[in-house]
XYZ file of C-alpha atoms in Angstrom:
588
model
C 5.506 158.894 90.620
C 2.687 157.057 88.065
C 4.020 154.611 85.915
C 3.051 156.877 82.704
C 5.708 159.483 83.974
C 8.307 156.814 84.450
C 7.739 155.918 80.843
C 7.672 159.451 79.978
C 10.914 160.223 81.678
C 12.834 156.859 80.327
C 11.199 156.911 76.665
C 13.826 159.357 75.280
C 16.574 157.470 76.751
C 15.756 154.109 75.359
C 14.572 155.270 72.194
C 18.079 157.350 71.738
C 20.299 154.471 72.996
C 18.310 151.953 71.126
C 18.563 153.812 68.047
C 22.352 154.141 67.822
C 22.985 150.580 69.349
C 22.403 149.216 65.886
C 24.251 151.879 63.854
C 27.005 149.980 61.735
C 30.665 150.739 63.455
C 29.304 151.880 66.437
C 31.983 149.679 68.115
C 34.305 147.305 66.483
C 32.656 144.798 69.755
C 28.815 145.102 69.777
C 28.489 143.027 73.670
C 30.873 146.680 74.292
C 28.435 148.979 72.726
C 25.425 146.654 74.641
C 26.903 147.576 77.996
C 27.592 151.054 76.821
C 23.949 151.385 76.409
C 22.594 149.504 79.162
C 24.762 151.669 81.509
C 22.964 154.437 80.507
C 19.641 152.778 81.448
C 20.242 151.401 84.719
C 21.616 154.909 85.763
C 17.824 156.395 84.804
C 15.903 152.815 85.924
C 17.850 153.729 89.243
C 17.092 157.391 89.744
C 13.279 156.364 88.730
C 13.349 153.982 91.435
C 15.015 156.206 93.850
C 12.251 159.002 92.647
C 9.539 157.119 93.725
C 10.760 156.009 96.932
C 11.900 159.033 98.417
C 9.641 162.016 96.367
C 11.417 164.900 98.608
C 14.828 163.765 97.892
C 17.095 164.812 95.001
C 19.220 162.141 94.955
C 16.471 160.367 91.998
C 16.467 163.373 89.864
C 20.264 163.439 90.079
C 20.583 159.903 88.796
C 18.082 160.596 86.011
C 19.463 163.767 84.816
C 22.972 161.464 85.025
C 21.572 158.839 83.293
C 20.875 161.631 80.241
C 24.229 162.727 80.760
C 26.047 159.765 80.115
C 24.920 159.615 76.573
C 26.562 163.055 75.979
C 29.797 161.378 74.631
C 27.703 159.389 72.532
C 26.493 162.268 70.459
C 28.590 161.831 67.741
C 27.763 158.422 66.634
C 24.018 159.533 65.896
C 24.853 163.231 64.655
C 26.610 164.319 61.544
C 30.378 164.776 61.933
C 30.569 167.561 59.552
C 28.218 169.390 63.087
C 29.839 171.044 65.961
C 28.185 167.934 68.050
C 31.143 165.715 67.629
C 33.438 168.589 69.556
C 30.983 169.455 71.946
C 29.649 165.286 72.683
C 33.885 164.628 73.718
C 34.264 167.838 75.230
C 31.366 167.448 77.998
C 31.088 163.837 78.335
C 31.701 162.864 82.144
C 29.247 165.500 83.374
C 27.080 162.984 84.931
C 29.960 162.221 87.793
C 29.405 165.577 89.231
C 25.843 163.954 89.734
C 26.938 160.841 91.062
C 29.524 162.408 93.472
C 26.349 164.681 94.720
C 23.965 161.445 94.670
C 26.558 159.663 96.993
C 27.117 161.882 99.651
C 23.500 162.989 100.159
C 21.883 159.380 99.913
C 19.249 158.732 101.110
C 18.092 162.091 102.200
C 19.280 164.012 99.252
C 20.993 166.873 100.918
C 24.997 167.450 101.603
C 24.777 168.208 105.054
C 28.312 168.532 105.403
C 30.718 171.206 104.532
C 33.502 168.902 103.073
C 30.962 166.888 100.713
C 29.490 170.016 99.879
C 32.980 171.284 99.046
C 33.897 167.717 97.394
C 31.166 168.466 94.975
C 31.957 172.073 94.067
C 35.255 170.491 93.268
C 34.503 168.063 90.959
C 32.316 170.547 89.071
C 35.186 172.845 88.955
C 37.458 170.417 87.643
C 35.381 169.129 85.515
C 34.677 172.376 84.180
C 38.223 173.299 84.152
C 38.713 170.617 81.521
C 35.896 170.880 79.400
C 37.252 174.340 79.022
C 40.746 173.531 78.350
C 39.441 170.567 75.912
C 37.441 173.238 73.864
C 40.541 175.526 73.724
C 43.312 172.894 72.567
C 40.836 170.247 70.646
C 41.537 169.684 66.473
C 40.206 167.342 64.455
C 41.672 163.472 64.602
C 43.424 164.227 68.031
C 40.504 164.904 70.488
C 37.597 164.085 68.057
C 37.092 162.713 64.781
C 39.167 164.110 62.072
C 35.911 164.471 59.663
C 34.478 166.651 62.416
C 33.728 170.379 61.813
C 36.999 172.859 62.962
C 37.163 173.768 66.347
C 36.094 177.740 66.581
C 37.231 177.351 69.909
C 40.650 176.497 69.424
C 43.292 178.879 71.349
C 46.634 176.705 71.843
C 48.489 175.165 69.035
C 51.152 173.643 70.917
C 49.896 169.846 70.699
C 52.496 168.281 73.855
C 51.146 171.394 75.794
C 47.752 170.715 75.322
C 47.976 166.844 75.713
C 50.043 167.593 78.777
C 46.737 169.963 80.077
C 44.257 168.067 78.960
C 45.840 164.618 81.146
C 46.710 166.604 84.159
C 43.051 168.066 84.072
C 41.788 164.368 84.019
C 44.148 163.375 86.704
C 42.882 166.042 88.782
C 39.323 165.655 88.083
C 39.884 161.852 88.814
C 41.317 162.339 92.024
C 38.776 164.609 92.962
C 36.243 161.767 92.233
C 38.631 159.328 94.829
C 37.949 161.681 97.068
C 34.704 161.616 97.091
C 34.520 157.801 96.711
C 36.560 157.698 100.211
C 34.150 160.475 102.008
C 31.330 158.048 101.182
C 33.013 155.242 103.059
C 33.699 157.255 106.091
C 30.168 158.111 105.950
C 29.979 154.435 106.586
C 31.488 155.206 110.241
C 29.903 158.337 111.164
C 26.717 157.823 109.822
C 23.723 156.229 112.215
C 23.484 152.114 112.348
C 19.834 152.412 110.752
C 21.623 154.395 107.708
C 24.614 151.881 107.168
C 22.507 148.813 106.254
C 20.532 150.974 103.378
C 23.900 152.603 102.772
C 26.191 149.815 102.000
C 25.369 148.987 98.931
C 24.943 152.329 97.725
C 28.971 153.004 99.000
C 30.084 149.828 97.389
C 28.964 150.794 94.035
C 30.352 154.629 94.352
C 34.028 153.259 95.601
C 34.001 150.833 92.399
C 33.297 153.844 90.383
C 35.523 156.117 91.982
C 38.407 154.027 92.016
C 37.883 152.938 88.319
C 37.488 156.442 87.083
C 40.650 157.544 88.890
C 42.698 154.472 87.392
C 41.682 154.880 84.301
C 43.001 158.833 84.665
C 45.640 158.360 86.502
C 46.849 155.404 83.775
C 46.312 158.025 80.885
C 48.327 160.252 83.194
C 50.845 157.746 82.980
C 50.991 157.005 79.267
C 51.068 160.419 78.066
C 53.927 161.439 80.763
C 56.226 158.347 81.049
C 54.838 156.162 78.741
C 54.044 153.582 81.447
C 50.800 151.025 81.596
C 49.347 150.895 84.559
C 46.622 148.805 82.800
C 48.170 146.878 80.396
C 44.806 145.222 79.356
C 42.958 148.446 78.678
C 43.671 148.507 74.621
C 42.190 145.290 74.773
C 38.557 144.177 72.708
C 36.783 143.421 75.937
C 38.099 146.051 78.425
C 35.224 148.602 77.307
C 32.880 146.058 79.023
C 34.269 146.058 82.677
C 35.133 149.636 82.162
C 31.664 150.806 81.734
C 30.477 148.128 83.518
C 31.959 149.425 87.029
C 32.447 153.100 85.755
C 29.111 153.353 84.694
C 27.050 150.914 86.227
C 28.348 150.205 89.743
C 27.085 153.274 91.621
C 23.659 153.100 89.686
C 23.374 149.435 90.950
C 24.470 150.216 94.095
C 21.507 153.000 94.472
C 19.046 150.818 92.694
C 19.545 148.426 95.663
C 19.684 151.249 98.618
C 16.289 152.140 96.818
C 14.704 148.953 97.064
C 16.163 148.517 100.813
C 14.122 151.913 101.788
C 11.415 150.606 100.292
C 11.671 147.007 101.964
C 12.490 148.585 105.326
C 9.023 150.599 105.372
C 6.725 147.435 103.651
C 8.287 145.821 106.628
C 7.345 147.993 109.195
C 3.934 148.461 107.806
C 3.583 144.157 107.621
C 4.740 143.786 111.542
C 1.370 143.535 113.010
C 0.648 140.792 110.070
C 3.404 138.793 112.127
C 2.581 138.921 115.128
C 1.462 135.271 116.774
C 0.025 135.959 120.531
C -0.810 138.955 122.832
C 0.385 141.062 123.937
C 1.855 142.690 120.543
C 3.574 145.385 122.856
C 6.144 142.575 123.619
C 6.479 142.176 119.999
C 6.843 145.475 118.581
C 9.924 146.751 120.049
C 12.251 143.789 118.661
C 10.170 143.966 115.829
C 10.988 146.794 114.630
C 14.515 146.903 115.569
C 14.767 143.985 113.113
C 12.715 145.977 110.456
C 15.024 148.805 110.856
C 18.329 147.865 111.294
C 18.321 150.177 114.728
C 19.280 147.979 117.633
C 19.105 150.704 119.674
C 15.376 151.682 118.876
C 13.125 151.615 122.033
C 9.427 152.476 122.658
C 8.425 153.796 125.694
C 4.780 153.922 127.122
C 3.244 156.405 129.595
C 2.488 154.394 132.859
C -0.553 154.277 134.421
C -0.276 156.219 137.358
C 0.483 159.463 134.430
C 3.813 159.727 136.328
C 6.589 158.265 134.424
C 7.015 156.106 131.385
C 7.338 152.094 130.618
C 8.725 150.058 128.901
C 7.023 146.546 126.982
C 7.140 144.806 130.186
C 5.412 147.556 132.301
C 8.869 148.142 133.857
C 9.323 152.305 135.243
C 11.552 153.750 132.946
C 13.152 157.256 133.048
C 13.559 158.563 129.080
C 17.007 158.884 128.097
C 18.722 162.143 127.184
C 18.390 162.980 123.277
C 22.279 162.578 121.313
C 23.024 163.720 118.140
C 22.128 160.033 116.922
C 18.739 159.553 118.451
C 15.430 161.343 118.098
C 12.094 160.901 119.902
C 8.941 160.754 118.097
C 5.582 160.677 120.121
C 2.625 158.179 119.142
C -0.595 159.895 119.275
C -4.141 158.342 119.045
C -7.242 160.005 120.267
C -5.187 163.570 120.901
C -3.463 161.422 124.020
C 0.464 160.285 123.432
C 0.392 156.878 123.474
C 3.669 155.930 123.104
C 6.727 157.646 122.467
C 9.608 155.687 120.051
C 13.260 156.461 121.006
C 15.323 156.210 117.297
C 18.190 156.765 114.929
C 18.227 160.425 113.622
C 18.653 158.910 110.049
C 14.801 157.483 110.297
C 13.804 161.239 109.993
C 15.793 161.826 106.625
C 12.391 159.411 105.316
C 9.092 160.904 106.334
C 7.308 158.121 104.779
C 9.361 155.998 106.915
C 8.752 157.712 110.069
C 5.043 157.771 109.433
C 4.402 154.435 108.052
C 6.712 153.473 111.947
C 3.926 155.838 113.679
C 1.170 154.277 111.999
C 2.159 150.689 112.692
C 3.061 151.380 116.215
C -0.346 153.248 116.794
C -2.110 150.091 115.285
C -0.245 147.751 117.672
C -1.302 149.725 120.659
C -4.758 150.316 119.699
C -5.289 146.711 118.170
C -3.958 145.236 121.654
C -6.621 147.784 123.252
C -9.131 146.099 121.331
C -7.833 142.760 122.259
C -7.604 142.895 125.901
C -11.057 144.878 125.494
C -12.412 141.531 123.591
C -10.886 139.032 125.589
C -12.247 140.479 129.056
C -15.757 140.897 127.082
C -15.181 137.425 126.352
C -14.238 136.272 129.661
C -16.813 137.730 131.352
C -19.986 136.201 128.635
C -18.321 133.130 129.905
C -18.605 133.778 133.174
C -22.079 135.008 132.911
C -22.502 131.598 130.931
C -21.270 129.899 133.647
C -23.648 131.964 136.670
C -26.669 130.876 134.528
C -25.548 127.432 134.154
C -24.519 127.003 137.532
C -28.334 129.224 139.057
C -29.909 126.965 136.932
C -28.343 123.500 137.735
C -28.968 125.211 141.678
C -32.754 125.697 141.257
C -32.779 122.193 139.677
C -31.724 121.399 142.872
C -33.698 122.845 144.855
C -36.830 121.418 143.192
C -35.607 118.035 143.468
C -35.559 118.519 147.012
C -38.876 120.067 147.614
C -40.829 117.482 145.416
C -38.853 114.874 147.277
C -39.050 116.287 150.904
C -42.559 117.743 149.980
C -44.620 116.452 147.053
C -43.494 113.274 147.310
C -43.526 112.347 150.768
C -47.197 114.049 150.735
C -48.419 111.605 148.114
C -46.704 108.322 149.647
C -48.142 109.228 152.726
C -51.455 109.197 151.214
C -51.156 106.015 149.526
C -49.994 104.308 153.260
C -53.528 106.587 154.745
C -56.086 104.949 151.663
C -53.888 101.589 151.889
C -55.015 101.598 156.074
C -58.499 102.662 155.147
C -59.159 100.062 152.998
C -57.431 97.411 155.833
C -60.139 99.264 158.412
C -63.047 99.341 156.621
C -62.619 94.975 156.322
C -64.973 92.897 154.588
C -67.829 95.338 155.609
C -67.047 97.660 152.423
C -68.929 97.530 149.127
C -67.236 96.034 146.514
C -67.800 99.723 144.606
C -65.600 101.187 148.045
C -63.038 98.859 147.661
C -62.712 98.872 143.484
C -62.501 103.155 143.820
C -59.861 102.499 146.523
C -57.887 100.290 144.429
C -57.787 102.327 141.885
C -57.093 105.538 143.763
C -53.816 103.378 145.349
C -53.236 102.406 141.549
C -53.322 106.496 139.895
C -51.468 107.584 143.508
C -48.396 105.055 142.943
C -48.559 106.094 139.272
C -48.134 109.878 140.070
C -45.302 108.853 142.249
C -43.360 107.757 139.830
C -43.614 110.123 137.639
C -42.921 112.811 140.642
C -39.714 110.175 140.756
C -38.359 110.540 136.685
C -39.319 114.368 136.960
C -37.160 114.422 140.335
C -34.297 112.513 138.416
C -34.366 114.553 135.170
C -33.866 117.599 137.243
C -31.393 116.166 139.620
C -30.004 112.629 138.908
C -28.952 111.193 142.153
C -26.380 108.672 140.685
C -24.851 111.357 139.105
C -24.399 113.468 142.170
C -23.857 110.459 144.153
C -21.854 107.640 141.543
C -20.149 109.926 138.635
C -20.613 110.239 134.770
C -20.322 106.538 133.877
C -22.666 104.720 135.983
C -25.206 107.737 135.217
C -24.706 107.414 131.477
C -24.803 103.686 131.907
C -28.327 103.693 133.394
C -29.778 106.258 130.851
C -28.301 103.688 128.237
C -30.665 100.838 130.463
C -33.876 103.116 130.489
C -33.196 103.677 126.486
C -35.880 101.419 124.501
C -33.661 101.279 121.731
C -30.386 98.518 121.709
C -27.788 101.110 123.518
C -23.711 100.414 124.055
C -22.010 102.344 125.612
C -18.122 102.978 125.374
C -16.503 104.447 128.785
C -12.584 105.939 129.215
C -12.795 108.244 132.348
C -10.471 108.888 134.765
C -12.071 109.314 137.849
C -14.555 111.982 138.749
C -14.927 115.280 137.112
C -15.345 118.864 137.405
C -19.081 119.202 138.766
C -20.091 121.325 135.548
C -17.967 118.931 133.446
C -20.487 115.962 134.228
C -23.095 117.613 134.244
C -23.107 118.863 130.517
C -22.205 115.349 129.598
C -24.485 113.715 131.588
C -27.548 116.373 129.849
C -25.905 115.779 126.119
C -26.406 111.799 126.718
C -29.775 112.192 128.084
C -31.113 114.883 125.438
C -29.383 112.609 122.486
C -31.043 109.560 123.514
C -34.270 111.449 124.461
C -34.234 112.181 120.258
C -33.333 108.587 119.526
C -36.695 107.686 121.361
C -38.908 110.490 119.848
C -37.778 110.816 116.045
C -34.938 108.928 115.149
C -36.487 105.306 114.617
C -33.159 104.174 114.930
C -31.553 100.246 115.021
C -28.813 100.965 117.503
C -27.365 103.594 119.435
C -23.340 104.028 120.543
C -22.150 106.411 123.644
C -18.577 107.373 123.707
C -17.257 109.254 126.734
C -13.652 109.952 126.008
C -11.055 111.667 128.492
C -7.599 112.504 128.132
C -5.139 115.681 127.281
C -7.665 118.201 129.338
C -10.716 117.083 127.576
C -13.880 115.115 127.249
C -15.299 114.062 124.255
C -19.267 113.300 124.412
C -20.429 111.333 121.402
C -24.125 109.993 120.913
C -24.568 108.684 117.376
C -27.494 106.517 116.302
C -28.486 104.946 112.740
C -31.936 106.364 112.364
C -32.902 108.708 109.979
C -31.365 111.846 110.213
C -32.433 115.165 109.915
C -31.671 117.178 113.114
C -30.479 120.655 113.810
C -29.526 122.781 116.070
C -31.303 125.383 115.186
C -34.778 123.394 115.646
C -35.738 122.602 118.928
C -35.240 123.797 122.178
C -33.381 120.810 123.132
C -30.542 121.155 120.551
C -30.315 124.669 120.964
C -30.065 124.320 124.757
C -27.503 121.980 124.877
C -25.378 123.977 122.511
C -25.731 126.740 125.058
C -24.671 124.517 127.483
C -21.775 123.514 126.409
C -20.732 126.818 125.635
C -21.126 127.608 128.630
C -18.931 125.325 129.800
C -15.840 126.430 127.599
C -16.848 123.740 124.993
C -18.008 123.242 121.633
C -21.247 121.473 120.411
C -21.717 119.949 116.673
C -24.364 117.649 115.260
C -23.857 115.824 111.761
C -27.669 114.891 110.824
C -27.508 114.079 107.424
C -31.087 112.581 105.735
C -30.977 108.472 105.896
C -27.637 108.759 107.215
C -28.031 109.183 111.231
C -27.434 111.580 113.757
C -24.229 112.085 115.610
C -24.073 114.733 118.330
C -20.165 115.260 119.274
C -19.641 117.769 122.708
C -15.833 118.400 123.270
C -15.467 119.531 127.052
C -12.685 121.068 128.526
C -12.264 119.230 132.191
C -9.919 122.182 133.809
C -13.095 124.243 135.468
């Protein structure tokens, strides 16, 4: 319902109450003619309520149309007493308990589905109608209404101790009609499904307060008329109108008020599970979940198993579906035109579509977003597995080159340096000095190329790092650097093959920058191990500037170290240095 229909609906209420709230001797206590009138608006702020949460149900145009009614018997403070609406304001006031009775036995689906409450009800309107009719036919002016009101055209019996006598037992009856029902809506309490009861208790607590009020209040004028006798000796008091309409009036409205806003709780609840949930599975999660949510401790969901044979339950245990009761229901999960799941709940979840969907709708989420997750995580797995192959091919063929220029390339060209260095010895002093200059110098560019076949070997493939470990490799790239290097060392032995091998390749790709661009003072290596992980740090005090995303180098080693489950930063501000950080996991 909008809001603009609310306000519609309420408007004539709070105008009317509003208006004869400040009418001089409206009540000799104006705190009793305040609760008078708010009693009247919390019965329509509670029907509203009620209206919106459950559309289909009756029980919020009851309470509205009650709320309306309750101002009947104060017709006669607005109207002029010389009217007939004096006589007809105390002859039908108390109509709206026929609504309340109806309200609270059909709450919250809005429908007497039993025979007795149905009879309870048609009771209570007969009684009640059985003394609005007797009221018309004995009423006269200054003993049922007003003594300035308009003559009763109604008026059949002139016998005033018969009709007071009428009148009283008519009340009596009608208020123990209204006990009645106030003790029906406790049993309801007992037979009704656990998922009902929590929504339902406050809703029965307010309707016993009113029922037992309204049938002490009877059964004391009862009392007084017959044996003179005060059951409630405080009622002639100043303040008793204030608890009187105060629990009369107000305590069942309350009570619905707050078994509307527990509906509505329950199903935000429901619809905010997956919001809550902190790891994976959610299938785990969602049963308990929304037995919480619910107040059904006996709620289960059931998934078809694998094989198509069968059902499951959250731990992939075979479980055979339980027989349906009068208290449970089944209500399948579909996504994709395929049941999905299939939740095993109180009958009384059914009595709120809303409900029901907003529980399919969550559940179907759950399923579908741990679909997704499991779809994402394997996805994920296997890019870092893939990661991993490339890393591991490459760091292979690295390998393999190392070992062909060594065993080939290399041995080639030192084994030409020993064949020119034994044809110069042969050739003696009868050489030119031209033969012997271009033989030196040939010996000189030969030696030269094998070294350089040497630092291309080692880039590939250091040996000390293969051979030594992570900190004696680091340590001599920190010797080779040209610019001032320390280096600061806390490993614990040797490490995963990968795990030094991404170090080693941040190190040498950090200080290969230092050497190129940085123009840097100083240079610091950290290589830190503990709790599962290394941290890589290569920060100089040069100029700044670098990025990841320029270069090859950068980019590479970021690829790297994802590759190896870690994570690869670099804080380059201008002036300000460069500081590349790689945090390793060492479980490979």
């Amino acid at each position: 319902m909008t809001s603009a229909r609310r306000l519609l609906i309420a408007a004539p209420v709070i105008v009317f109450a509003t208006s004869w709230l400040w009418i001089p001797d409206t009540y000799t206590d104006a705190l009793a003619s305040a609760t008078d009138a708010v009693t009247g608006w919390i019965l329509v702020a509670a029907g509203l309520v009620t209206w919106s949460r459950r559309r289909e149900s009756r029980t919020g145009p009851w309470l509205v149309l009650a709320g309306y009614l309750w101002y009947v018997g104060d017709l006669y403070f607005v109207f002029p007493t010389a009217s007939i609406v004096p006589l007809l304001s105390f002859g039908l006031r108390g109509g709206y308990d026929i609504l309340l009775a109806a309200a609270l036995l059909s709450f919250p689906g809005g429908r007497l589905t039993s025979h007795l409450h149905r009879a309870a009800v048609a009771a209570l309107a007969m009684a009640y109608a059985a003394r609005a009719i007797a009221f018309f036919a004995v009423a006269i002016p200054g003993r049922w209404y007003p003594d300035n009101g308009t003559p009763n055209p109604f008026l059949m019996v002139h016998d005033r101790a018969l009709a007071a006598n009428l009148v009283l037992d008519l009340d009596l009856l009608k208020g123990a009609v209204i006990l009645a029902v106030g003790l029906l809506a406790v049993a309801r309490l007992r037979s009704d499904a656990v998922a009902t009861r929590r929504v339902l208790r406050p809703v029965v607590a307010g309707g016993l307060a009113w029922a037992v009020m309204s049938f002490l209040l009877d059964f004391g004028a009862w009392l007084q008329g017959n044996f003179h006798l005060q059951l409630l000796p405080w009622a002639n008091t100043d303040w008793w109108p204030i608890p009187e309409y105060l629990i009369r009036g107000s305590a069942a409205p309350i009570g619905f008020l707050v078994g509307a806003f527990m509906l509505r709780t329950a199903r935000s609840a429901v619809v905010e599970l997956v919001t809550g949930f902190e790891q994976h599975p959610l299938r785990a999660q969602l049963q308990p979940a929304l037995r919480r949510a619910l107040g059904d401790p006996g709620l289960c969901v059931l998934y078809p198993a694998e094989e198509g044979a069968g059902w499951v339950n959250e731990a992939g245990v075979l479980t055979a579906m339980p027989d349906s009761s009068a208290r449970s229901m089944s209500t399948p999960i579909l996504s994709g035109g395929r049941t999905v799941a299939v939740i095993l709940h109180d009958t009384s979840l059914l009595e709120d579509p809303g409900l029901v969907s907003a529980i399919a709708a969550t559940v179907r989420l759950a399923i579908d977003n741990e679909q997704l997750t499991l779809a994402l995580e394997a996805q994920l797995a296997e890019t870092r597995a893939s990661r991993t192959r490339i890393v591991d091919a490459a760091d292979a063929e690295r390998q393999r080159i190392e070992r062909d220029l060594h065993d080939g390339a290399q041995q080639r060209l030192v084994s030409l340096a020993i064949s020119l260095r034994m044809l110069g010895d042969s050739l003696g002093d009868d050489a030119s000095k031209e033969i012997r200059d271009e033989l030196s110098a040939a010996e000189i560019e030969l030696h030269g190329a094998i070294d350089e076949l040497r630092a291309l070997a080692h880039g590939l493939d250091p040996v000390i790092l293969r051979e030594s470990g992570l900190g004696p490799a680091v340590t001599a790239l920190a010797a080779r650097c040209p610019t001032p290097t320390s280096v600061e060392l806390n490993l614990d032995g040797r490490l995963a093959r990968l795990v030094e091998a991404t170090a080693y390749f941040v190190v040498a790709e950090g200080l290969a920058n230092v050497t190129k661009h940085a123009q840097a003072r100083h240079v610091t290596i950290r290589l830190l191990a503990g709790s599962g992980r290394l941290l890589v740090e290569v920060e100089d005090d040069g100029r700044g500037g670098a990025q990841t995303t320029h270069g090859s180098g950068l980019r590479g080693l970021a690829d790297r170290v994802a590759a190896a489950g870690g994570q690869f930063n670099v804080t380059s501000l201008p002036g300000a240095g460069t500081r590349l950080v790689a945090d390793l996991p060492t479980a490979q």
